[in-house]
Tab-separated table of C-alpha atoms and ligand atoms in Angstrom:
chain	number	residue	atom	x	y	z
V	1	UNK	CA	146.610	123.904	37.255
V	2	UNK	CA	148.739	121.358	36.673
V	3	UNK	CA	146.157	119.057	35.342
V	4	UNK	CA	144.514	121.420	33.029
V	5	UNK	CA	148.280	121.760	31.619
V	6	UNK	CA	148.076	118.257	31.283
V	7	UNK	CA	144.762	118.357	29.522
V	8	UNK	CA	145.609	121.362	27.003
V	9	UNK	CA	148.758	119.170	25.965
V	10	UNK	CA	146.671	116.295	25.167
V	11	UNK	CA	148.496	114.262	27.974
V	12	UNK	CA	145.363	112.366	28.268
V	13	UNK	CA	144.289	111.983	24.763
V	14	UNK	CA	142.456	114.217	22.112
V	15	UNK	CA	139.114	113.456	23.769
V	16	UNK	CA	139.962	115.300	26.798
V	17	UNK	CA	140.120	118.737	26.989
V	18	UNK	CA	140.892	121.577	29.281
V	19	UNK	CA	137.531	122.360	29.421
V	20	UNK	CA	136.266	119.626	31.321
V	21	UNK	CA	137.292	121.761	34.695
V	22	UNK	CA	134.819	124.130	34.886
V	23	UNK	CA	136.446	126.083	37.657
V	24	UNK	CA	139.518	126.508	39.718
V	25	UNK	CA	139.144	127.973	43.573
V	26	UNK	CA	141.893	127.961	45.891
V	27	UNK	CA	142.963	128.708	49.523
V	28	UNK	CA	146.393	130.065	50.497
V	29	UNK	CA	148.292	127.982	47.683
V	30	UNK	CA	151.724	128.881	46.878
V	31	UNK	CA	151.384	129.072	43.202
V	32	UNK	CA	154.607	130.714	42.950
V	33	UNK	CA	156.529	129.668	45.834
V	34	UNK	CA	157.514	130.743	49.236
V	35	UNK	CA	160.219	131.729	51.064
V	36	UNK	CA	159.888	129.876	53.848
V	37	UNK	CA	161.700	127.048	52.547
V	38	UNK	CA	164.520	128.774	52.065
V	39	UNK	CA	164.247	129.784	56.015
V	40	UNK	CA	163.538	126.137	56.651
V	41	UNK	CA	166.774	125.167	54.997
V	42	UNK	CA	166.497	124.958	50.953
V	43	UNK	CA	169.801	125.905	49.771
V	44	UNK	CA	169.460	129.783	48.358
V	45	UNK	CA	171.511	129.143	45.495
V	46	UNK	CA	171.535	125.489	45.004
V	47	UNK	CA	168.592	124.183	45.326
V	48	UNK	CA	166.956	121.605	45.946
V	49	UNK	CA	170.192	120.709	48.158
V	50	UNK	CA	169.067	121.405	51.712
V	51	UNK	CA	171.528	123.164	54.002
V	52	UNK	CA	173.334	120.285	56.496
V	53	UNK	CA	171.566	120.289	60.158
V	54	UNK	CA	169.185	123.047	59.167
V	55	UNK	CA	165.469	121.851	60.164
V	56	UNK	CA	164.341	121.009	56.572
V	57	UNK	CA	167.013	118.482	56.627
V	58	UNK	CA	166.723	117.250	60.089
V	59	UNK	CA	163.211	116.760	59.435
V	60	UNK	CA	164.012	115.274	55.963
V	61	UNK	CA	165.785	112.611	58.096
V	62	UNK	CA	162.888	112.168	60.436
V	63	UNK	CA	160.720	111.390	57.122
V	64	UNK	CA	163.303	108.680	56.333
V	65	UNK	CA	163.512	107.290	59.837
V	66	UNK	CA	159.670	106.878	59.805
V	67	UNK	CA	159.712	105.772	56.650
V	68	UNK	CA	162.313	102.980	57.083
V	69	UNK	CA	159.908	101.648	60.196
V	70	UNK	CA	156.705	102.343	58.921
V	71	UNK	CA	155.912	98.497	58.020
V	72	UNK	CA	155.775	99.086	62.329
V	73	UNK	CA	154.254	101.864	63.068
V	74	UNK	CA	150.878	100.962	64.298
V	75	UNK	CA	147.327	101.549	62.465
V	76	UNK	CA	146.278	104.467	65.010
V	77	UNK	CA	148.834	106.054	63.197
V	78	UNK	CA	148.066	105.196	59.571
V	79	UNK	CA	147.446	108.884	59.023
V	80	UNK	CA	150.743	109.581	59.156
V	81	UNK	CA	151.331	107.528	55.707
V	82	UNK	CA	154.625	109.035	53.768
V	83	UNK	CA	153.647	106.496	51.162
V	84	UNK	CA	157.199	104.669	51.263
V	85	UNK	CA	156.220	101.438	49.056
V	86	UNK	CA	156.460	104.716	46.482
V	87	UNK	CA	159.728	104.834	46.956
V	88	UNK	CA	161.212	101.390	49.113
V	89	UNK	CA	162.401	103.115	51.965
V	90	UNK	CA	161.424	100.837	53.982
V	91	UNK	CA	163.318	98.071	55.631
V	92	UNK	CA	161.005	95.602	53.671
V	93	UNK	CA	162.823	97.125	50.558
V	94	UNK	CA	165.873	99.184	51.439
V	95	UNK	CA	168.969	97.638	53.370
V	96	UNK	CA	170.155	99.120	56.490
V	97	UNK	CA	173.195	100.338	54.747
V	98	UNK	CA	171.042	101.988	52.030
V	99	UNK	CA	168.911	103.996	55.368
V	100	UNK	CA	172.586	104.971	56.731
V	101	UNK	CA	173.306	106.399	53.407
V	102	UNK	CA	169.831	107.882	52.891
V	103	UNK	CA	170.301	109.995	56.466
V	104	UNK	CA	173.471	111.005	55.495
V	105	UNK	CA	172.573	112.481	51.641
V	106	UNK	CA	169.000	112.267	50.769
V	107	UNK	CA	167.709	110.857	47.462
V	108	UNK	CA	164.092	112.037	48.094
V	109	UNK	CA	164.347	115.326	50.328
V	110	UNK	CA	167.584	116.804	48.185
V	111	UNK	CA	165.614	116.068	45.156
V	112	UNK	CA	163.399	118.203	42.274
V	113	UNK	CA	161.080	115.641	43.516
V	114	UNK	CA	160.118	116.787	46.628
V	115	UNK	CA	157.478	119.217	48.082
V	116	UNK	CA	160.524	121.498	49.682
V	117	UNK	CA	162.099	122.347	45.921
V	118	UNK	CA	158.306	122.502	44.182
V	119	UNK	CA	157.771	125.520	46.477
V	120	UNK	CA	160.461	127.254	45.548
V	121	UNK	CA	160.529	130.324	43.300
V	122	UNK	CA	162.814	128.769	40.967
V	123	UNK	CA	160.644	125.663	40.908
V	124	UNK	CA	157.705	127.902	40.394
V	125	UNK	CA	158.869	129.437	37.567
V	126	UNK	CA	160.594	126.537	35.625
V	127	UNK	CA	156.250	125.943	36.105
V	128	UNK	CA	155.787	129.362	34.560
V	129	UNK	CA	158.588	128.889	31.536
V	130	UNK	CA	156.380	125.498	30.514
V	131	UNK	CA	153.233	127.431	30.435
V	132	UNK	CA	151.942	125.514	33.291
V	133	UNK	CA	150.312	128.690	34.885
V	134	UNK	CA	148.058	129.955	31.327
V	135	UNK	CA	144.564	130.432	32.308
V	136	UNK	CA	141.381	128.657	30.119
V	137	UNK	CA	138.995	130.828	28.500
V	138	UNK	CA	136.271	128.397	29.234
V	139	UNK	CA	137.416	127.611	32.969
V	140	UNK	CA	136.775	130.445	36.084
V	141	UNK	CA	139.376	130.710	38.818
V	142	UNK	CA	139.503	132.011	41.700
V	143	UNK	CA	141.663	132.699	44.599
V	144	UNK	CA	141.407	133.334	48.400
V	145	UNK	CA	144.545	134.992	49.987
V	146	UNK	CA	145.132	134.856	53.239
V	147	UNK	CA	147.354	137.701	55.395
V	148	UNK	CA	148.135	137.440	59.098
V	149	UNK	CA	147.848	141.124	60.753
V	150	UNK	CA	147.194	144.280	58.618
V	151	UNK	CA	149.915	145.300	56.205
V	152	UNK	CA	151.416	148.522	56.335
V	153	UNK	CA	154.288	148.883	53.810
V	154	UNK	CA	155.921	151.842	55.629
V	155	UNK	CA	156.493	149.780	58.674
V	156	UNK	CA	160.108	147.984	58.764
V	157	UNK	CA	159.652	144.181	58.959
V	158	UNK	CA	157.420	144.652	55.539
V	159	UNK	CA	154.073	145.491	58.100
V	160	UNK	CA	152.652	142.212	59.601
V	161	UNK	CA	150.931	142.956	63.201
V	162	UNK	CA	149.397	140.113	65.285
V	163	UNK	CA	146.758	140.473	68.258
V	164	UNK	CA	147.639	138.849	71.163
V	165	UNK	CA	145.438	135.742	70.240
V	166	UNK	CA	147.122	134.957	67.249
V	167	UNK	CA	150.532	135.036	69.052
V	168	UNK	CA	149.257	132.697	71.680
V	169	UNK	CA	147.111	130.025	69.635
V	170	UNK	CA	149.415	130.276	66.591
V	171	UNK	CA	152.461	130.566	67.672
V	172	UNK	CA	154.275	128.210	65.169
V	173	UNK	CA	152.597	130.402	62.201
V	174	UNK	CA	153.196	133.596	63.779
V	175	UNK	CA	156.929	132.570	64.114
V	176	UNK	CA	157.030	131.671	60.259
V	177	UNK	CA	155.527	134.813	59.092
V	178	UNK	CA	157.733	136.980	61.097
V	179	UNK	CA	159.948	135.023	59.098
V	180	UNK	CA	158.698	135.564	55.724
V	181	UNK	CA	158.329	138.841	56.899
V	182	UNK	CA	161.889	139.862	57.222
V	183	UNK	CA	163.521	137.013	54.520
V	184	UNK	CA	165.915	138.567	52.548
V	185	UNK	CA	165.491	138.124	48.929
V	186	UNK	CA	169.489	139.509	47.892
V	187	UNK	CA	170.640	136.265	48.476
V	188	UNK	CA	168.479	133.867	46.412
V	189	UNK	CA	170.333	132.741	42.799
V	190	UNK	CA	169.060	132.389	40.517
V	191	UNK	CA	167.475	136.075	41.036
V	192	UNK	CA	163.464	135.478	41.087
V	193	UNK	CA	161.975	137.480	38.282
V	194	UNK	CA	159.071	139.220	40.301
V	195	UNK	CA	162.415	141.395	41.677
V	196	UNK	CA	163.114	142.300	38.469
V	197	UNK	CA	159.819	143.604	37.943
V	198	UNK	CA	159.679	144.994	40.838
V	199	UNK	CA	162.782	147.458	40.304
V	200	UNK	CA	161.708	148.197	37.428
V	201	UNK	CA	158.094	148.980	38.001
V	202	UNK	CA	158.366	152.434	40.303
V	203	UNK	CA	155.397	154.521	40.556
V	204	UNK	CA	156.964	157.729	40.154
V	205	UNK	CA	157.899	156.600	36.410
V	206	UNK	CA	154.079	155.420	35.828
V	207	UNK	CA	155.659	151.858	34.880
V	208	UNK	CA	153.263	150.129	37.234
V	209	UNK	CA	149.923	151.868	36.134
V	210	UNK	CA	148.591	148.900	34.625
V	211	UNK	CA	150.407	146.135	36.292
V	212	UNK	CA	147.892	145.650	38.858
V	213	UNK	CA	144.259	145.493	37.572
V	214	UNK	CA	141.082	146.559	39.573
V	215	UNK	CA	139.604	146.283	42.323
V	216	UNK	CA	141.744	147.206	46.162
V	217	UNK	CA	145.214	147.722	44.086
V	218	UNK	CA	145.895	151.131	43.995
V	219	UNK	CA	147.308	151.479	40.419
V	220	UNK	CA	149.545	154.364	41.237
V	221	UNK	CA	151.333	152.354	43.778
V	222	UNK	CA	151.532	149.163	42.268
V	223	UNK	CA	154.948	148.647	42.915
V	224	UNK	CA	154.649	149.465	46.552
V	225	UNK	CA	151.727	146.781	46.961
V	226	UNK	CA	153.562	144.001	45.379
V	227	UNK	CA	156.540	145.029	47.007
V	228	UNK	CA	154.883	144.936	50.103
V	229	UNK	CA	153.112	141.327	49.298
V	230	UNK	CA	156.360	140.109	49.165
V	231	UNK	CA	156.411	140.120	52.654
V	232	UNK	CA	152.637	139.998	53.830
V	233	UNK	CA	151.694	136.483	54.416
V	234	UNK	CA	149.734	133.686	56.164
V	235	UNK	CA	152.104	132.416	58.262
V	236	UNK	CA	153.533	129.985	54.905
V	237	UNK	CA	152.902	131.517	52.432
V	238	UNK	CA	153.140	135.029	50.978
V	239	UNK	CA	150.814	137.318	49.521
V	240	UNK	CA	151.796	137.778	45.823
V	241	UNK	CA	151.887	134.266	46.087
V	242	UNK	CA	148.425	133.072	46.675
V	243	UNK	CA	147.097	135.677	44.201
V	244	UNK	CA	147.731	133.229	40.786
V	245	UNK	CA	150.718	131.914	38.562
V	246	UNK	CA	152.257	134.600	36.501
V	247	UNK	CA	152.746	138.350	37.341
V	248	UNK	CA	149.896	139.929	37.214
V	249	UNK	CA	151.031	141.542	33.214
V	250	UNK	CA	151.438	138.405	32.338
V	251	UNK	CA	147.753	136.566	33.583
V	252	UNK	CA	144.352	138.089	32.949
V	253	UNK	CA	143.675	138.986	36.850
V	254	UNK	CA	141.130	141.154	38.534
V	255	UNK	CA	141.758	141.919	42.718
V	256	UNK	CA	138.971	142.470	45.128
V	257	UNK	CA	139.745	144.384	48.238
V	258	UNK	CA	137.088	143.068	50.526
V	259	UNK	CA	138.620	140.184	52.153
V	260	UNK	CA	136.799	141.058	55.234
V	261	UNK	CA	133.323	140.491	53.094
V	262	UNK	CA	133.817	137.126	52.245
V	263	UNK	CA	134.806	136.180	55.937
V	264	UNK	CA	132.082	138.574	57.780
V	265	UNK	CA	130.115	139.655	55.819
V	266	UNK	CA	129.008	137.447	52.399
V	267	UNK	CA	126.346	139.757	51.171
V	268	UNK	CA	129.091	142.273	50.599
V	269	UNK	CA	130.826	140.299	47.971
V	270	UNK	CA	130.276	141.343	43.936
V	271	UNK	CA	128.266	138.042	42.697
V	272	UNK	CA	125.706	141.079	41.421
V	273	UNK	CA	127.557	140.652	37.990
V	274	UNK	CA	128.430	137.058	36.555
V	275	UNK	CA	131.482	135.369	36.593
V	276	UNK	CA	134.091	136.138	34.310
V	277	UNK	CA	135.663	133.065	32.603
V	278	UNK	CA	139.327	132.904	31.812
V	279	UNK	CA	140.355	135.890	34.251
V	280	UNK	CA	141.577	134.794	37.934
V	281	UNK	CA	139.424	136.518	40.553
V	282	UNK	CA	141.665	137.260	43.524
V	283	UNK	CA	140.354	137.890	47.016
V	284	UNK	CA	141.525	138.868	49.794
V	285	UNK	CA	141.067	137.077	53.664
V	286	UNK	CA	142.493	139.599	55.866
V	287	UNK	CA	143.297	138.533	59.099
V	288	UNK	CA	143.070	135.049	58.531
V	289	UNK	CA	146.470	132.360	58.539
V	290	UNK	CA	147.103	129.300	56.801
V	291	UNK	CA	144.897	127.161	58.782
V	292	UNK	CA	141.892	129.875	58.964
V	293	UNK	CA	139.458	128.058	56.412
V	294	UNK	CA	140.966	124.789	55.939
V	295	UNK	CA	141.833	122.308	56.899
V	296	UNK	CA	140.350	122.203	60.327
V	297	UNK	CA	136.299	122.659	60.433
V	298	UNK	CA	135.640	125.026	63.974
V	299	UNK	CA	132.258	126.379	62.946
V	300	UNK	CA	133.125	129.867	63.197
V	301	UNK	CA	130.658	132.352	62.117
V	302	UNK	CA	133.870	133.331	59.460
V	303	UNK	CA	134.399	129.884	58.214
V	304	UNK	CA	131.149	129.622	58.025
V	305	UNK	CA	130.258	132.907	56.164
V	306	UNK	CA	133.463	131.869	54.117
V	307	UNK	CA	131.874	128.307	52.722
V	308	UNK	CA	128.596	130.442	51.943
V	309	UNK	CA	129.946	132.871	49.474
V	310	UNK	CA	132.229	130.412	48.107
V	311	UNK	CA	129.129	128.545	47.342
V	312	UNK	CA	127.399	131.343	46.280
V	313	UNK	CA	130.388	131.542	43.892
V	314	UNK	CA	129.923	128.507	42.086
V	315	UNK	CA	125.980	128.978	42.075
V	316	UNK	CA	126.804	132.067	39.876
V	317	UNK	CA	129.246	129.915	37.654
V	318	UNK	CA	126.903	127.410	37.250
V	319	UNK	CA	124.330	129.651	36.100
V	320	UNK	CA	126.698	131.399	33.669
V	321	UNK	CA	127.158	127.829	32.077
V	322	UNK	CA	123.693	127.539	31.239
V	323	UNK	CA	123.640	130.425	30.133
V	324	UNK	CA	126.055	129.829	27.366
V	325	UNK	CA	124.487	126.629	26.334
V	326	UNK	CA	121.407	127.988	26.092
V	327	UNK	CA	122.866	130.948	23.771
V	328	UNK	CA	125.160	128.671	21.484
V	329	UNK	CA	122.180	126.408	20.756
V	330	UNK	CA	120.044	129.625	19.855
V	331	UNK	CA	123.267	130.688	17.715
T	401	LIG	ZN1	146.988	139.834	39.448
């Protein structure tokens, strides 16, 4: 998204245009942030300064450690690059004095620089505010969100159940969605928007009818769903999150409830009508955590069935594409 931004400002030059990305699919992203940063120590009303001894900072200060000896650290571990020629943190470039002070106050992890602040909500809608989340007419998106457990809005830690399985492969993610599950979202400052929305979109008043577009989102209580995707999640991520930048008044957005087609069952999912460009196509993987599809190939018959109807996907888009060629040179 951020590229086609890039693209539609010219960034690039007049010769490039948002266009040339025919389609945008994506996998549990956090398009507008999640709260599990705050949990992991993000200040909640000053970011991006990370809470002393919290574990986003002592990890922050692992980073720099490793960073500072990396010119060390042996090849079999290459793939644990942080990329610190980027910034000279290493002691090839920084002094020792400059690490000491580095560990104590972070340049990088206390920054609007870093991955920690990008993912929060504020950061996500400074994103918003610069247009950064508009949708191409010509370009087709589409999202996959994940959700650990069933949700069930009327339970009290915002509904996320886990089989015993889950709790004993997972346990990291099931830990962090519990987490997300029960954040509370009085404390952040700024105030995110989507709250704002939220109270003011009750069903009783009819406010939410068309908030929510198509598909599993039951119109009537649209401001129980989102309330509730707050808190659904896949272990880092949460629901409303993954769906697409923007509320959903703001975005052209159309939500499929049958998350359990793309990972079970392909033939169940709706590519018996073509692709709509310029609307974000959001589906559902229930059941399924962070780590479900990618990055990690297990050849489950779900992954499996997952690759094939995103496939299937982009067949369909590529056919629409002809399609409009062939009609604008009949035109
Ligand atoms: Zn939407």
């Amino acid at each position: 998204m951020k590229l086609q931004s890039l693209l539609s400002a010219g960034f690039f030059g007049r010769q490039y245009h948002p266009d040339m990305i025919l389609s945008v699919n994506t996998i549990s992203s956090p398009f507008r942030g999640t709260q599990i940063v705050y949990a992991l120590g993000e200040d909640v009303c000053n970011a991006p300064d990370v809470r002393p001894l919290s574990l986003g900072d002592l990890i922050g200060k692992g980073v720099h450690v490793w960073s500072y000896l990396w010119p060390l650290v042996p090849s079999c571990l290459s793939f644990l690059d942080f990329h610190a020629e980027s910034r000279a943190l290493s002691f090839r470039e920084a002094s020792f004095i400059s690490f000491l002070g580095q560990l104590w106050k972070s340049d990088w992890s206390a920054s609007r620089d870093a991955t920690p602040y990008d993912v929060t909500f504020e950061a996500a809608e400074e994103r918003e505010d610069a247009g950064e989340g508009a949708t191409n007419p010509r370009t087709y998106y589409r999202s996959h969100c994940a959700t650990m457990g069933m949700s069930d809005e009327h339970s009290s830690n915002g509904g996320v159940t886990f089989s015993l399985l889950q709790k004993a492969v997972f346990w990291p993610l099931y830990l962090s969605s519990r987490t997300i599950s029960a954040f509370d979202f009085s404390v952040l400052r700024p105030t995110p928007r989507f709250l704002n929305a939220i109270a003011a979109t009750h069903p009783s008043s009819g406010g939410g009818k068309d908030r929510i577009e198509d598909g599993i989102v039951n119109v009537d209580e649209g401001a129980g769903y989102v309330s509730n995707a707050l808190r659904a999640n896949d272990g880092v991520v949460p629901l409303f999150s993954q769906w697409h930048p923007c509320d959903c008044e703001n975005t052209l957005c159309r939500h499929y409830n049958h998350g359990e087609g793309i990972l079970d069952s392909p033939e169940k999912t709706p590519h018996d009508t073509p692709p709509e460009a310029g609307v974000w196509h959001v589906h559902e993987l229930q059941d399924a955590h962070h780590l479900s599809v990618v990055p990690i190939w297990v050849g489950s018959g779900r992954q499996k069935a997952f690759w094939r109807d995103l496939g299937q996907w982009l067949r369909a888009i590529d056919s629409a594409r002809v399609d409009d060629v062939i009609a604008a040179f009949e035109a």
